[in-house]
Coordinates of C-alpha atoms in Angstrom, one line a residue:
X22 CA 71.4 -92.9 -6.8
X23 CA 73.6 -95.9 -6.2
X24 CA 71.9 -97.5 -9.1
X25 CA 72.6 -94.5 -11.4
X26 CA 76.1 -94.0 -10.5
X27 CA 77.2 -97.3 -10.9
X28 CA 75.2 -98.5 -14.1
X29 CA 77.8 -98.8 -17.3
X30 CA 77.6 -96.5 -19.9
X31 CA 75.7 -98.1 -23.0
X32 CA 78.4 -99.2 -25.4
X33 CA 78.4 -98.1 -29.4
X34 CA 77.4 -99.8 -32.3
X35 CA 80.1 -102.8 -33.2
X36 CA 82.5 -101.0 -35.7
X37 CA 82.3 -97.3 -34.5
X38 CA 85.9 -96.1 -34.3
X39 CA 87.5 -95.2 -30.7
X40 CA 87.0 -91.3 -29.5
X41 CA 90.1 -90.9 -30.2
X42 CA 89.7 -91.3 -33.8
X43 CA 86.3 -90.0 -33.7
X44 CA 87.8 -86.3 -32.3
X45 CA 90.7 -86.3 -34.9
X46 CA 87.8 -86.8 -37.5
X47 CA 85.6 -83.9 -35.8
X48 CA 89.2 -81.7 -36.2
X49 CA 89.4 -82.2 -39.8
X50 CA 85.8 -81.4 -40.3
X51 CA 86.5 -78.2 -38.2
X52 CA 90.1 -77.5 -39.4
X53 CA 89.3 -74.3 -41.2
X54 CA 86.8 -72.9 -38.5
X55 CA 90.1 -73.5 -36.0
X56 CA 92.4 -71.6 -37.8
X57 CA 89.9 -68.6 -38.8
X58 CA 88.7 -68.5 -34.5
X59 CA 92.5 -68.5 -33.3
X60 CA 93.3 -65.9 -36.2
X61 CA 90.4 -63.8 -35.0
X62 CA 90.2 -64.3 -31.5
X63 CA 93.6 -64.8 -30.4
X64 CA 96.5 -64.0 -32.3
X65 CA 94.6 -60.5 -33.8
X66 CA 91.7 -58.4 -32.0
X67 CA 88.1 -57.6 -32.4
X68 CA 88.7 -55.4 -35.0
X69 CA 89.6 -58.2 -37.2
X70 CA 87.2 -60.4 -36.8
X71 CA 85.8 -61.6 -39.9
X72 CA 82.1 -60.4 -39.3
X73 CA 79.4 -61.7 -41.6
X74 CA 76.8 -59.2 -43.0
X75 CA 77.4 -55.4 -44.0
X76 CA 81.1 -54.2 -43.6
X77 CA 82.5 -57.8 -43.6
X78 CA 84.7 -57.8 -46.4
X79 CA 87.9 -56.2 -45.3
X80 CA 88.2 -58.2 -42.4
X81 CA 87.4 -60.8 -44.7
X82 CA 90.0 -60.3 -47.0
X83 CA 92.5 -59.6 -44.6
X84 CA 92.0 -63.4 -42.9
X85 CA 91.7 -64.8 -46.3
X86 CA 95.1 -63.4 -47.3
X87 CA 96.5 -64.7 -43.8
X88 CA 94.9 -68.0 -43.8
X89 CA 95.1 -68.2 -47.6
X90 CA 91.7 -69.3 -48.1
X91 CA 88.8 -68.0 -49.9
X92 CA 86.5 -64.9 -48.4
X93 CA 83.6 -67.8 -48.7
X94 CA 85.9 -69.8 -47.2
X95 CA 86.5 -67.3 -44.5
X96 CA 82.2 -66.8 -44.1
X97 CA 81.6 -70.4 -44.1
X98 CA 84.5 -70.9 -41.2
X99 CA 83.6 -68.4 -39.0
X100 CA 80.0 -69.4 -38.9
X101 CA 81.3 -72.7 -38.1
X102 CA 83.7 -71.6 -35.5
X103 CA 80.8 -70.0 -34.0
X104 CA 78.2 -72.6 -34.0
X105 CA 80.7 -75.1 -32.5
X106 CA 81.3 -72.5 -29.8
X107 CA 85.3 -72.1 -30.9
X108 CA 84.7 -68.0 -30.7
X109 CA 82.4 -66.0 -28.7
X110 CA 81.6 -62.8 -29.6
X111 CA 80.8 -59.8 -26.6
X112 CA 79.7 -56.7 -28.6
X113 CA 82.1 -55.8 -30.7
X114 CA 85.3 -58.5 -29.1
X115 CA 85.9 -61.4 -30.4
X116 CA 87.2 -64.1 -27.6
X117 CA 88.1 -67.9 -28.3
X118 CA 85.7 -70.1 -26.7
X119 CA 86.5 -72.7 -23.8
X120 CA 86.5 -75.7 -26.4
X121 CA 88.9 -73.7 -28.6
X122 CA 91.6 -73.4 -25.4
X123 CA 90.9 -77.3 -25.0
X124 CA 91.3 -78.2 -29.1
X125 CA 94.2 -80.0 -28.8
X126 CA 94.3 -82.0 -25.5
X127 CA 90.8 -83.1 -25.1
X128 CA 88.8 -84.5 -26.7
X129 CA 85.3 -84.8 -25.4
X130 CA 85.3 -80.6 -26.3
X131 CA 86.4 -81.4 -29.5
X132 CA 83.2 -84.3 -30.0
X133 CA 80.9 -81.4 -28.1
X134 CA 82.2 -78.6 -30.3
X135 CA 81.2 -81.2 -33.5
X136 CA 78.0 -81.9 -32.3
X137 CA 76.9 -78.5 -31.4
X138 CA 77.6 -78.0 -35.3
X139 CA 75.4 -81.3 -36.2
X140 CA 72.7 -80.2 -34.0
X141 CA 72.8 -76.5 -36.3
X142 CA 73.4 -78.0 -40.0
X143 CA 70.7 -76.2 -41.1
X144 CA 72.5 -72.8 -40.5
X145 CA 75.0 -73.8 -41.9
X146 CA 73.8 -74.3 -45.5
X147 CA 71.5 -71.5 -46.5
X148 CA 67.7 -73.3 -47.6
X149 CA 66.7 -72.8 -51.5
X150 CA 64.8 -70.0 -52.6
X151 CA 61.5 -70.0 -53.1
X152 CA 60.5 -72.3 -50.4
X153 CA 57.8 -71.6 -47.8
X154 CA 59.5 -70.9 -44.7
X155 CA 57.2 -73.4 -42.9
X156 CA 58.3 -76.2 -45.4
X157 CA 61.5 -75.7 -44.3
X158 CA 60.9 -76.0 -40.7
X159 CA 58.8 -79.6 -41.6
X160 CA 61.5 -81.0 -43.3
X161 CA 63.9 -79.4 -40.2
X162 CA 61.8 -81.5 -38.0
X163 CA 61.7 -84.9 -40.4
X164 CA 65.3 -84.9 -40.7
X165 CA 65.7 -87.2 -37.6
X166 CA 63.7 -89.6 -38.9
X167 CA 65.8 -89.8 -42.0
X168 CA 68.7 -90.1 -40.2
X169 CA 67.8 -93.0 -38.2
X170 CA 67.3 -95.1 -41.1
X171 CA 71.1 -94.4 -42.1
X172 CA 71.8 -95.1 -39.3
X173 CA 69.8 -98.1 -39.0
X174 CA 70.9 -99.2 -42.7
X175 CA 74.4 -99.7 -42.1
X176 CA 75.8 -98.2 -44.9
X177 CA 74.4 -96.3 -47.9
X178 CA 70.7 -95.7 -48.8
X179 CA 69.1 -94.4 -52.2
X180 CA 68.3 -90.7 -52.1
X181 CA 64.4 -92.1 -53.4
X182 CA 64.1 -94.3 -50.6
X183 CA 65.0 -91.0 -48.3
X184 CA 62.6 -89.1 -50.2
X185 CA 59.6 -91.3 -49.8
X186 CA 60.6 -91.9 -46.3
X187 CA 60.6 -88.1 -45.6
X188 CA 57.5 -87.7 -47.7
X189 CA 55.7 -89.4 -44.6
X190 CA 57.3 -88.3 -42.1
X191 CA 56.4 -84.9 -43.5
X192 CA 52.3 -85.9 -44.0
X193 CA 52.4 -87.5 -40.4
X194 CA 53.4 -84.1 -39.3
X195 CA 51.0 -82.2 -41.3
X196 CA 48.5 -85.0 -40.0
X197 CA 49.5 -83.9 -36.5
X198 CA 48.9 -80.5 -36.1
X199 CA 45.5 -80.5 -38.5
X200 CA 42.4 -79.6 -37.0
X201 CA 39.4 -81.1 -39.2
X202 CA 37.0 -77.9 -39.8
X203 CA 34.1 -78.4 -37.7
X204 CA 31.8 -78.2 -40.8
X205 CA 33.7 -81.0 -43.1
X206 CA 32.7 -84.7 -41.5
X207 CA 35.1 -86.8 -40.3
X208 CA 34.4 -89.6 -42.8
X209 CA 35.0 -86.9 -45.7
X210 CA 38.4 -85.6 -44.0
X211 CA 39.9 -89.3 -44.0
X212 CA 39.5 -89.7 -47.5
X213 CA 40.9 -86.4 -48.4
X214 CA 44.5 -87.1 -50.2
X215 CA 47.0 -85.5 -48.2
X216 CA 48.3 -82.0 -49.0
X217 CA 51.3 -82.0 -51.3
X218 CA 54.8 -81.4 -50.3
X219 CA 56.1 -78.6 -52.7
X220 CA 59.4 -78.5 -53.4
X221 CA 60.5 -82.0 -51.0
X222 CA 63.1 -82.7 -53.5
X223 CA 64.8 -79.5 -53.5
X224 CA 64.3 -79.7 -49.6
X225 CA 65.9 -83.3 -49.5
X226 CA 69.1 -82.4 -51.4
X227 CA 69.4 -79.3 -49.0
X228 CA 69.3 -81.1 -45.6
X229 CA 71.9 -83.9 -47.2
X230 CA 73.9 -81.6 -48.4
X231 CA 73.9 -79.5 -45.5
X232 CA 74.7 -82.7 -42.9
X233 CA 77.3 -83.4 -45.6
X234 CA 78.8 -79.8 -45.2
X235 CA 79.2 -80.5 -41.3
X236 CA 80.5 -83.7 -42.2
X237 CA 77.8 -86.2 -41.1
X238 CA 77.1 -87.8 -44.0
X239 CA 78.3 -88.5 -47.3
X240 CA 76.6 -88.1 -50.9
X241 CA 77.7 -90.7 -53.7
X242 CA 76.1 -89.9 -57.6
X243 CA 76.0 -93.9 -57.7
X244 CA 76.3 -95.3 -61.3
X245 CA 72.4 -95.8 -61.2
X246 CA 70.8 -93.7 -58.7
X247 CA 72.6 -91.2 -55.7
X248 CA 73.1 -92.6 -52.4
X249 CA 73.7 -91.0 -48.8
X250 CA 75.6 -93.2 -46.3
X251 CA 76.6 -91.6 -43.0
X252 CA 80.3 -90.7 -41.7
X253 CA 81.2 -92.8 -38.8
X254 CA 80.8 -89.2 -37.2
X255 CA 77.3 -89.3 -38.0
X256 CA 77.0 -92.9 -37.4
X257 CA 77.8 -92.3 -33.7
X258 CA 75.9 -89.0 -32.6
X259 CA 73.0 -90.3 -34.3
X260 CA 73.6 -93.1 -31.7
X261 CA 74.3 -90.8 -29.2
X262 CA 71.3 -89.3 -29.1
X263 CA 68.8 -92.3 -29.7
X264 CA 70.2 -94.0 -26.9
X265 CA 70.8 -90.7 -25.0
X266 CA 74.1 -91.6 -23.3
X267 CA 74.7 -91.2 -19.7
X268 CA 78.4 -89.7 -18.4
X269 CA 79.6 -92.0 -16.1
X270 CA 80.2 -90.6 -12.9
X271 CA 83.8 -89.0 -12.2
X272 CA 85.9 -90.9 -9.3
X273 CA 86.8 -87.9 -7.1
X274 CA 90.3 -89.2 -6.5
X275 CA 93.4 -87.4 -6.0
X276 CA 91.6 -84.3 -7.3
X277 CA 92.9 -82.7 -4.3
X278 CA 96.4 -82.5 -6.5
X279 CA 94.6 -80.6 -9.3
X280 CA 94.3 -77.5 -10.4
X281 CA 91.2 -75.9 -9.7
X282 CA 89.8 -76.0 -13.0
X283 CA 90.6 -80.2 -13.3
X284 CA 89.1 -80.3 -9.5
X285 CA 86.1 -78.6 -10.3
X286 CA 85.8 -81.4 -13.8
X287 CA 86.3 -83.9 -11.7
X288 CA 83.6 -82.8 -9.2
X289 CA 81.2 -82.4 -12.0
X290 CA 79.2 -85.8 -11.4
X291 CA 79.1 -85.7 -8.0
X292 CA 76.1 -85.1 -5.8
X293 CA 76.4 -82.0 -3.6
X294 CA 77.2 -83.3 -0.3
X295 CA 80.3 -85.6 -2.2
X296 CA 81.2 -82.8 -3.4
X297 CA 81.5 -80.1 -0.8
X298 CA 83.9 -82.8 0.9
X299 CA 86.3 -82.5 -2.1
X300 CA 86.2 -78.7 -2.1
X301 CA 87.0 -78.9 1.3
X302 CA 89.6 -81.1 1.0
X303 CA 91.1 -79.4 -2.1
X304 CA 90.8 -75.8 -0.1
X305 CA 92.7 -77.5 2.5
X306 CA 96.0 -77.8 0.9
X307 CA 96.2 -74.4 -0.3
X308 CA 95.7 -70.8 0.9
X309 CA 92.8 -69.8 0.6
X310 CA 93.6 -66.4 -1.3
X311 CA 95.5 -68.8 -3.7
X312 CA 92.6 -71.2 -3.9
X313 CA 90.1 -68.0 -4.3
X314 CA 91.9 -67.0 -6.9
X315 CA 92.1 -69.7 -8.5
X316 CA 88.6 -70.3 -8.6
X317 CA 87.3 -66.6 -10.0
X318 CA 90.1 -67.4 -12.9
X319 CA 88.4 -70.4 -14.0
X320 CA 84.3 -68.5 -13.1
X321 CA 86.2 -66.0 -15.9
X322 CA 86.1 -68.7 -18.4
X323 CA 84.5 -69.6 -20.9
X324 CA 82.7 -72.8 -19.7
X325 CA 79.4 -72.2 -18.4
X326 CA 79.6 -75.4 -15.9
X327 CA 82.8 -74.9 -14.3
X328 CA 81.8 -71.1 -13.3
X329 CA 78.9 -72.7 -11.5
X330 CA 80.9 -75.3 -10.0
X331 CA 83.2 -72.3 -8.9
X332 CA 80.5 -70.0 -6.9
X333 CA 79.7 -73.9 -5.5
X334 CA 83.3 -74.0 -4.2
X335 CA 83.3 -70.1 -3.2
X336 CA 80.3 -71.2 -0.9
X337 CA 82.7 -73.9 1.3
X338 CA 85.1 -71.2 1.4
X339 CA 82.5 -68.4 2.9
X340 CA 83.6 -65.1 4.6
X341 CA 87.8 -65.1 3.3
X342 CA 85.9 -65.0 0.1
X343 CA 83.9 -62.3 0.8
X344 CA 86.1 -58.9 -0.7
X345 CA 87.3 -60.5 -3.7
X346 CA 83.6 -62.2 -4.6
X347 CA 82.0 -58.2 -4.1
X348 CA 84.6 -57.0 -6.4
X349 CA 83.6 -59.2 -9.3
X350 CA 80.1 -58.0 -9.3
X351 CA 81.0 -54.9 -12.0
X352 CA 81.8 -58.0 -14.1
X353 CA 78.8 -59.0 -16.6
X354 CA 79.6 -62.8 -16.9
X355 CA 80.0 -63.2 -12.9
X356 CA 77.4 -60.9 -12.0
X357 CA 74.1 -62.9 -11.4
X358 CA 76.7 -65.5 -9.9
X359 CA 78.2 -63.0 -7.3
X360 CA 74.9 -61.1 -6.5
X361 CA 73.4 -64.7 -5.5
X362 CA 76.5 -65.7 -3.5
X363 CA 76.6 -62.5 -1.5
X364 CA 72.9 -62.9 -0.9
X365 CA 73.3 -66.4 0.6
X366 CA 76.5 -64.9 2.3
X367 CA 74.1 -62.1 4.0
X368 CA 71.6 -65.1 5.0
X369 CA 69.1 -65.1 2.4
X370 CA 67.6 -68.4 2.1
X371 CA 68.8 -70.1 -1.3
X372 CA 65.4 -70.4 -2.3
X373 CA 64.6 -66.7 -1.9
X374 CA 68.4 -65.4 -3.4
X375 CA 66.9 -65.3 -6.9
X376 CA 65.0 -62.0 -5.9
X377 CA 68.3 -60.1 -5.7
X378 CA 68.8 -60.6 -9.7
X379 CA 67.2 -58.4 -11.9
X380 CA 64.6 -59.8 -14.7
X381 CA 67.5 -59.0 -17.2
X382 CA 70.4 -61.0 -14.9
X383 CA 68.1 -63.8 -14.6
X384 CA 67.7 -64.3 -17.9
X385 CA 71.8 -64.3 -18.4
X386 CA 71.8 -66.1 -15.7
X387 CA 69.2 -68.8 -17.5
X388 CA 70.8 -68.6 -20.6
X389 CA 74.4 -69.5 -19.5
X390 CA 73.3 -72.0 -17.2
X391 CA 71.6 -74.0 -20.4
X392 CA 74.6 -73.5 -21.9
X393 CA 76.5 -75.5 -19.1
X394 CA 73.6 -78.4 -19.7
X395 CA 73.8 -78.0 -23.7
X396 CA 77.5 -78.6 -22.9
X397 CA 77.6 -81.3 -20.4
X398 CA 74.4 -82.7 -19.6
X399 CA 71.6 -84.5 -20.7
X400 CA 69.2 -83.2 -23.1
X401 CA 66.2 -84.3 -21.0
X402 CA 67.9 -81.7 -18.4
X403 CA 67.6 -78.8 -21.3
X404 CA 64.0 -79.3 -21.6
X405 CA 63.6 -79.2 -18.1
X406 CA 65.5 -76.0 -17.3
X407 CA 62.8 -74.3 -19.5
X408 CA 60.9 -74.7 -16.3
X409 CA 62.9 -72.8 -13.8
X410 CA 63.0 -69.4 -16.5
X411 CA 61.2 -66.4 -14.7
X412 CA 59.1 -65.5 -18.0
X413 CA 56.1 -66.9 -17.5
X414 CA 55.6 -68.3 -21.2
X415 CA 57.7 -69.5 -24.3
X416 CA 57.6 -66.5 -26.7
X417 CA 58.4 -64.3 -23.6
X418 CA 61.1 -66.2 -23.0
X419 CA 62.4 -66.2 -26.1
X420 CA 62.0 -62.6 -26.9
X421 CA 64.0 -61.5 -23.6
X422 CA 66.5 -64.3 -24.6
X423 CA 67.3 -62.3 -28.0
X424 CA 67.8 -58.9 -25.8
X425 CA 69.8 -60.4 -22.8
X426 CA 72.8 -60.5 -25.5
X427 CA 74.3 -63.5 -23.9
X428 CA 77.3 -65.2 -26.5
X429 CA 76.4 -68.3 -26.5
X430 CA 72.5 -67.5 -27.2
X431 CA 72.7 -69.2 -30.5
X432 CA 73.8 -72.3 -29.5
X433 CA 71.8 -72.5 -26.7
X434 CA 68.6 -72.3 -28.6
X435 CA 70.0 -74.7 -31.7
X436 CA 70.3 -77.3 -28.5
X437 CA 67.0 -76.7 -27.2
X438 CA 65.1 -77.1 -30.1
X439 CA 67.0 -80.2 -31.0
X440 CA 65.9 -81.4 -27.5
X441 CA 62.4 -80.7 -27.2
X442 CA 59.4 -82.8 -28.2
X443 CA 57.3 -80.4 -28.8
X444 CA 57.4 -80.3 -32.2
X445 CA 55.5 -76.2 -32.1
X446 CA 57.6 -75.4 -29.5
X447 CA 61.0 -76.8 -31.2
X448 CA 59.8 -75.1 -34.1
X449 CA 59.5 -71.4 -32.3
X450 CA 62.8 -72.0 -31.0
X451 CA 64.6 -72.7 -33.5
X452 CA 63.0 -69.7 -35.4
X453 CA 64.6 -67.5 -33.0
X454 CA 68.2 -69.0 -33.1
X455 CA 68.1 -68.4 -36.7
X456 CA 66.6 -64.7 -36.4
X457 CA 69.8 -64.2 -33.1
X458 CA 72.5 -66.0 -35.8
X459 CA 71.5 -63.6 -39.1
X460 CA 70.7 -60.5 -36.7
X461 CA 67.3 -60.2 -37.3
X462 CA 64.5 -58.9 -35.4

């Protein structure tokens, strides 16, 4: 542990631009889907909200007169504010997201809200007709490949060269998953030419044009031939996730000044017995129906880690806590949270607490938990939370997922599939983000 805490964060390629100028290039990119989520969200109400599918179009005209934008315009942006988790939808309410609150002042949501929208380019920009579905899904899968060589190129790269590259990367795949029949000899199956990819073209100028929509890359006609040459945006969460970057661990000091939603932050990369000293410390120097209050306003939120980190805190508290913790169990997003709480409370071993949830609160309970790892942690942690789901297999998983209505389903899955290595498994899960995003079954 002492290793991990203290081990510096790998640095960025020479010439990527400070964060700082990285975030103010993720809030032009996002500039539109901002406006559009606080129009909706905040300064109107869910009936406003400008809804894509059937019975769209007067709320989409109404925000396109506001913003003065087109109703494409308005579509595009609220997918986008949605897929960056700016706006949350609960039924029929609209409600600005946690990264929308924190737009202006920080920017690590800002670079997480942008990447979120990376990792989900292909939502973004609908596929061409006429394509198998499972085409789509291989060149889904090969874009990484073609994104490490711009990123590995230094600057821009013919669209051919891309092609051929993802023309491999493509076969390899195929190459992967094929079974030779048992009837066909080996010798004959390694001189078989290797299926043809129909329609890669077509499929090439999608995927760059859809990581050029979400402002990853950029596409250049050329005077000869057309060129693709990543945004320092791109540039650097390509980097990020090659060399899968480590937070540094958070000093706890003087968090005993802060609020409780800066506390809890800056508690974020401790280790549990560190940690429980700084919630004692911080409950210390308040009352502790100020501090309990404090801490169920920030659970209320919209970030998925700090309500966590709350229930964590509500723990060190104990019995003062008890009345106002019972009370929040008619809430949906505090529910699981409260339930478990009140069990341990009671003296339910912590390892045993999970029986008081239903199957349908553990699932919420799953899903919002990967979305406080899609948000703040590591994407080897994503893969591994799949582990502690109560559905005994993938698809079961995933089919309770869709039900559990949870808002930030979407993203969760875009994440995950991003994440795993599986390439079948990605593949499924990414299949049901995009069935959850367009409302199908």
């Amino acid at each position: 542990m002492t290793t991990r805490r203290t081990r510096p964060a790998p640095r960025p390629p020479e010439g990527t631009p400070p964060r700082a100028e990285l975030a103010r290039q993720a809030r032009h990119v996002l500039a539109d889907a901002v406006r559009i989520a606080r129009w909706a969200a905040v300064d109107h109400g869910p009936d406003t909200a400008p809804r894509s599918g059937p019975g769209a179009a007067p709320a989409q005209e109404r925000a396109a007169a506001a913003l003065d934008l087109t109703p494409g315009q308005i579509r595009a942006g609220w997918d986008r504010a949605r897929l960056a988790g700016l706006v949350e939808l609960h039924g029929d309410t609209a409600r600005p997201g946690w990264r929308l609150h924190a737009w202006d002042r920080d920017d690590s949501a800002v670079l997480r809200g942008w990447v979120a929208l990376f990792d989900a380019w292909s939502l973004v920009h609908p596929a061409p007709e006429g394509v198998a579905p499972s085409a789509v899904a291989e060149v889904v899968e090969a874009v990484p490949q073609v994104l490490s060589l711009l990123q590995l190129s230094q600057g821009p790269v013919l669209v051919p060269a891309l092609l051929d590259l993802l023309g491999q990367r493509v076969e390899e795949l195929r190459e992967e998953r094929c079974e030779v029949p048992e009837d066909v000899p080996a010798a004959e199956a390694a001189d078989a030419p290797a299926p043809a990819v129909d329609g890669l073209p077509a499929l090439l100028d999608w995927a760059l044009e859809g990581l050029a929509a979400v402002g990853a890359l950029t596409l250049d006609p050329g005077t000869d031939e057309r060129h693709a040459t990543l945004t320092p945006l791109g540039n650097w969460a390509v980097w990020v996730k090659l060399e899968q970057i480590c937070v540094a661990a958070q000093s706890p000091a003087g968090n005993i000044e802060q609020s409780a939603e800066d506390m809890l932050r800056g508690c974020a990369r401790l280790t549990p017995g560190p940690a429980r000293d700084e919630y004692r410390a911080w409950l210390a120097a308040r009352t502790l129906s100020s501090a309990v209050g404090e801490l169920l306003a920030v659970a209320r939120g919209e970030d998925a880690l700090l309500r966590g980190l709350a229930f964590e805190a509500l723990r060190v508290v104990g019995a003062p806590a008890e009345t106002e913790v019972r009370a929040t169990v008619a809430e949906p997003s505090l529910r699981p949270y409260a339930l478990l709480w009140l069990a341990e409370y009671e003296g339910a071993d912590p390892d045993d607490a999970q029986e008081v949830l239903t199957r349908e609160e553990s699932t919420w309970l799953w899903v919002d938990t990967a979305a406080a790892v899609a948000d703040h942690g590591e994407s080897e942690l994503l893969v591994r939370h799949l582990d502690s789901a109560v559905q005994g297999t993938v698809p079961a998983l995933l089919d309770e997922v869709r039900a559990v209505g949870h808002p930030r389903t979407v993203q969760v899955l875009v994440a995950l599939a991003a994440a795993h290595p599986d390439p079948a498994l990605a593949k499924a899960v990414r299949r049901a983000a995009f069935q959850v995003h367009t409302g199908g079954s």
